[in-house]
XYZ file of C-alpha atoms in Angstrom:
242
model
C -114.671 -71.974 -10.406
C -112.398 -68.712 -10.588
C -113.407 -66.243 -13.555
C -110.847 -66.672 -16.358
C -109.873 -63.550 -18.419
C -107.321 -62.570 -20.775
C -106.195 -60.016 -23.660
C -104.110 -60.677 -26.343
C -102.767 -58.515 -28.509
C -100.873 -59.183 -31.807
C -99.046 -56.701 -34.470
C -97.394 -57.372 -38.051
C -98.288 -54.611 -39.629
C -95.312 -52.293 -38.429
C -94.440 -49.384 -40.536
C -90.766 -48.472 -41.667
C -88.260 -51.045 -43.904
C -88.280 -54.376 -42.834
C -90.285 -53.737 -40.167
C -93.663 -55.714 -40.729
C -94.039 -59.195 -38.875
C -96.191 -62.483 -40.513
C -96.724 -64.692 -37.716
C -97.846 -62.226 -34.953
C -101.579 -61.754 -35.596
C -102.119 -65.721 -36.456
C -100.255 -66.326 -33.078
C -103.062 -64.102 -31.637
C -106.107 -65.868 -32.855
C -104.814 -68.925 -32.341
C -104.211 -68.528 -29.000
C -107.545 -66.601 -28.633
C -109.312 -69.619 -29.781
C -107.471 -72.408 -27.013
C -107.848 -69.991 -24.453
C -111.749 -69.678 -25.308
C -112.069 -73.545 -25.628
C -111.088 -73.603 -21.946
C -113.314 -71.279 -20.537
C -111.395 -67.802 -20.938
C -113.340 -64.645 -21.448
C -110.582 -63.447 -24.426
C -110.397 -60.632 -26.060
C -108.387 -60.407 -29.349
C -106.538 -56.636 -30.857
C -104.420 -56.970 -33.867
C -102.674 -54.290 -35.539
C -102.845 -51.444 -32.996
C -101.760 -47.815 -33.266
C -99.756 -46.584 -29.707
C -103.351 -44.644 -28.599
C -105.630 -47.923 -29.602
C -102.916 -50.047 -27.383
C -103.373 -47.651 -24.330
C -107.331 -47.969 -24.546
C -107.661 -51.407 -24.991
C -105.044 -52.427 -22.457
C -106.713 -49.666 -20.060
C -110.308 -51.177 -20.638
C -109.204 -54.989 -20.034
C -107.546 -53.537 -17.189
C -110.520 -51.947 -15.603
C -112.605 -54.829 -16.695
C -110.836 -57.221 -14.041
C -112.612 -59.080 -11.423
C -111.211 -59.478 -8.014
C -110.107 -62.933 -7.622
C -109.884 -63.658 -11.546
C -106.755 -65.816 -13.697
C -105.859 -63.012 -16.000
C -103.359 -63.655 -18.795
C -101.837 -60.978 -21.171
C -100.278 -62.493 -24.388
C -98.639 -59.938 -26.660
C -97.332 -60.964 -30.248
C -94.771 -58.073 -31.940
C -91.847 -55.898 -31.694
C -90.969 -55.348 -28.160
C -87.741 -53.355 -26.576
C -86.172 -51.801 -23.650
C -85.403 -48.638 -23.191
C -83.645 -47.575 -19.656
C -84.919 -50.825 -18.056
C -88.313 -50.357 -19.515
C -89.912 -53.225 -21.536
C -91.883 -51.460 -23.896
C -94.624 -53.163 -26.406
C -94.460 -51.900 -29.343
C -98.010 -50.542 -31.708
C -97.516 -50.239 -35.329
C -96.861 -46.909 -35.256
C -94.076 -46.965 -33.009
C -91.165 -44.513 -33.688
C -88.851 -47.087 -31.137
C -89.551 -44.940 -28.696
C -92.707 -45.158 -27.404
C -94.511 -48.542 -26.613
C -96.949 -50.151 -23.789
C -94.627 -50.076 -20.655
C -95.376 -53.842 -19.751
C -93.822 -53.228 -15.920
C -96.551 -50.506 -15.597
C -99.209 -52.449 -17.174
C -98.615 -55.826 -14.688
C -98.824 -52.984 -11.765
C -101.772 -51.459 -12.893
C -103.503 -55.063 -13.314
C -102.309 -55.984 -9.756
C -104.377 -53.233 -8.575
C -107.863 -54.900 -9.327
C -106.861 -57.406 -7.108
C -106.866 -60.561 -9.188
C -106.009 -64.040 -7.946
C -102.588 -63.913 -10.502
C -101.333 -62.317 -13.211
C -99.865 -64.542 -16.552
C -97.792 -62.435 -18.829
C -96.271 -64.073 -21.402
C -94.551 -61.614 -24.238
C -93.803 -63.591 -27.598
C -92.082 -60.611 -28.914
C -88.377 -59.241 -29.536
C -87.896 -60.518 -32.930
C -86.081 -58.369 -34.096
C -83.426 -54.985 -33.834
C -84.785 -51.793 -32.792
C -83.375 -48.923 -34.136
C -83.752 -45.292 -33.424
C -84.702 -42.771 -36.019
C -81.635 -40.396 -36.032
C -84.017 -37.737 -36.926
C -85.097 -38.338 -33.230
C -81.653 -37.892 -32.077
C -80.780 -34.648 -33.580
C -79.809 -32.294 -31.063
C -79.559 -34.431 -28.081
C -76.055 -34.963 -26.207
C -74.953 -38.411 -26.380
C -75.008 -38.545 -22.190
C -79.142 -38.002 -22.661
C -79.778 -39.993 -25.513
C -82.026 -42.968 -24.965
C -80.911 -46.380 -24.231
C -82.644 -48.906 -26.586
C -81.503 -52.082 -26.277
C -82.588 -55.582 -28.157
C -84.890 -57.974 -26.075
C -86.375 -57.066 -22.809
C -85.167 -56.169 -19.715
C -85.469 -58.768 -16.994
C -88.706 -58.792 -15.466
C -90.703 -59.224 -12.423
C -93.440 -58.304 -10.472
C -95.994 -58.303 -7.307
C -96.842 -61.882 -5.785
C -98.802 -63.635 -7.785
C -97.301 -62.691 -10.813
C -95.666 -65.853 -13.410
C -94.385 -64.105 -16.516
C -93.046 -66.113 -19.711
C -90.302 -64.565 -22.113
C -90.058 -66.334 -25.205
C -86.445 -65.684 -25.704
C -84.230 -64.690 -22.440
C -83.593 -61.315 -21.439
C -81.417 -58.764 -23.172
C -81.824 -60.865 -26.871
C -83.661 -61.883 -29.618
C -86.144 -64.552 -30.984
C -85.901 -66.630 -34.567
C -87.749 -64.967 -37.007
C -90.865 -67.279 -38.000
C -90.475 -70.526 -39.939
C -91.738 -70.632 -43.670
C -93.460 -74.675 -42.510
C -95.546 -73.489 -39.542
C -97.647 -70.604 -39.348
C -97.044 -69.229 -35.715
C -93.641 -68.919 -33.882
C -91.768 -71.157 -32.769
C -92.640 -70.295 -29.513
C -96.670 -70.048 -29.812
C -96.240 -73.454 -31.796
C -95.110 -74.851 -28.875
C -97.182 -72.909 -26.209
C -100.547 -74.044 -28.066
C -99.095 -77.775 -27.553
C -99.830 -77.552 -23.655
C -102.101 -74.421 -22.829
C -104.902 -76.422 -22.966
C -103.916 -79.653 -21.045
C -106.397 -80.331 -17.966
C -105.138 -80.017 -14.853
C -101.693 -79.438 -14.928
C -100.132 -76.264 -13.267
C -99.238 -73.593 -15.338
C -95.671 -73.160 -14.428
C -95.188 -77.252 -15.647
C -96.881 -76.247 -19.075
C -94.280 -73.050 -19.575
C -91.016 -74.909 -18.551
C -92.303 -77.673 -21.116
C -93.117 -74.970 -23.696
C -89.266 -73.873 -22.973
C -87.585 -77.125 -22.856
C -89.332 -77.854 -26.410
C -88.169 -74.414 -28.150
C -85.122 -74.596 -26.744
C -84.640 -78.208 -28.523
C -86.318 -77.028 -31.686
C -84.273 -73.795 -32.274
C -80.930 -76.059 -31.067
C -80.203 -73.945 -27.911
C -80.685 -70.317 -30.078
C -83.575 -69.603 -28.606
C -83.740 -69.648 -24.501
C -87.031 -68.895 -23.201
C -87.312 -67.012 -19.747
C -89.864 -67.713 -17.127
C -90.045 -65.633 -13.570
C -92.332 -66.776 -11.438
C -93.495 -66.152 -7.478
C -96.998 -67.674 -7.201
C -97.111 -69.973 -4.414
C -99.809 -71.752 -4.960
C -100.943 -74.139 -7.989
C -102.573 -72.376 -11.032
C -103.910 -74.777 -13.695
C -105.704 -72.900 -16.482
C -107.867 -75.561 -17.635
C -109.501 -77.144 -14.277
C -111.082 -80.391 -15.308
C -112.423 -83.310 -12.432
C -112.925 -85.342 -14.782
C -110.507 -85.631 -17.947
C -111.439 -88.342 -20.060
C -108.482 -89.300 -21.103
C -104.740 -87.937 -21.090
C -103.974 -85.103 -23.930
C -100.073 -84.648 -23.595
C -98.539 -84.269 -26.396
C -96.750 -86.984 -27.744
């Protein structure tokens, strides 16, 4: 049995107008608890300042076991900025975030079996202060764009957008408490033996449907071999969704 770990981290509580979240944190300890019921050591951050994101992400990181699933689940703003995807704390000025592309290659470094991200974030526009424009030519200003840049990575690397590159996701419904994404991600995370790559493209397919083709979830993966989070010999009984 291969050690299963995984951080998740989830922020509402952004500062500026407009700029707090509601489902992000719930998405987080939601998906904390299915990833525990199948046998994932998970750790849970909510509501991080840009220094407490760097130290947690840098201790899960160094806590990695050679030969370990690891999956990183982030829940919040996210952006791009010259090609970068950054992860945006609480704090953020829209400038400054977790760089996602350096996280993955850090985490590839301990040597672990493969590498799940899957960034439920991108809900909204970025902007820039202009205070932190002010006396910068318009050639060197930075270029923050919505959504995340496409994304890829080392093999054994599967990484799930929930909305595609370069846009946005739906803000969360007033009926459900998580996204519409996470909704449908905690449908099939759990479900015994099924590879993981079958449980994302029916995670898309679904909030695609819902959100009637507004909301395109991206998945990039190059893991050749089959990766099924919740190994089971034995299922009792068949839990897909109906």
């Amino acid at each position: 049995m291969f050690y299963k770990q995984a951080l998740l981290i989830g922020n509402d509580q952004y500062s500026g107008e407009n700029a707090s979240l509601k489902s992000c944190v719930y998405d987080t300890k939601t998906m904390t608890n299915s990833l525990r019921s199948i046998g994932f050591h998970a750790t849970p951050a909510i509501d991080l300042r840009n220094d407490q994101m760097e130290s947690v992400a840098d201790q899960f990181t160094a806590s990695i076991q050679e030969g370990a699933i690891v999956l990183f689940y982030f829940s919040g703003h996210g952006a791009q900025l010259n090609g970068k995807n950054l992860l945006l704390s609480i704090d953020s000025d829209g400038l400054t975030g977790l760089n996602a592309q350096v996280l993955l290659q850090k985490m590839h470094e301990r040597k672990p079996r493969v590498i799940i991200f899957v960034l439920d974030c991108c809900r909204s526009r970025i902007e820039i202060p202009y205070t932190l424009l002010r006396g910068v030519l318009f050639d060197q200003r930075p270029r923050l764009r919505d959504g995340l840049a496409p994304m890829g990575g080392p093999p054994s690397t599967i990484i799930a957008f929930s909305c595609a590159a370069d846009s946005t996701s739906l803000a969360s419904s007033p009926d459900r408490p998580n996204s519409i994404y996470t909704h449908h991600l905690l449908k099939y995370i759990t479900t015994p033996n099924v590879d993981i790559d079958i449980l994302l493209k029916y995670t898309a397919m679904d909030v695609q449907r819902d959100s009637l083709n507004k909301q395109l979830p991206f998945i990039y993966s190059n893991c050749n071999e089959s990766i099924c989070l919740n190994s089971n010999p034995w299922p009792m009984m068949s839990v897909w969704p109906g």
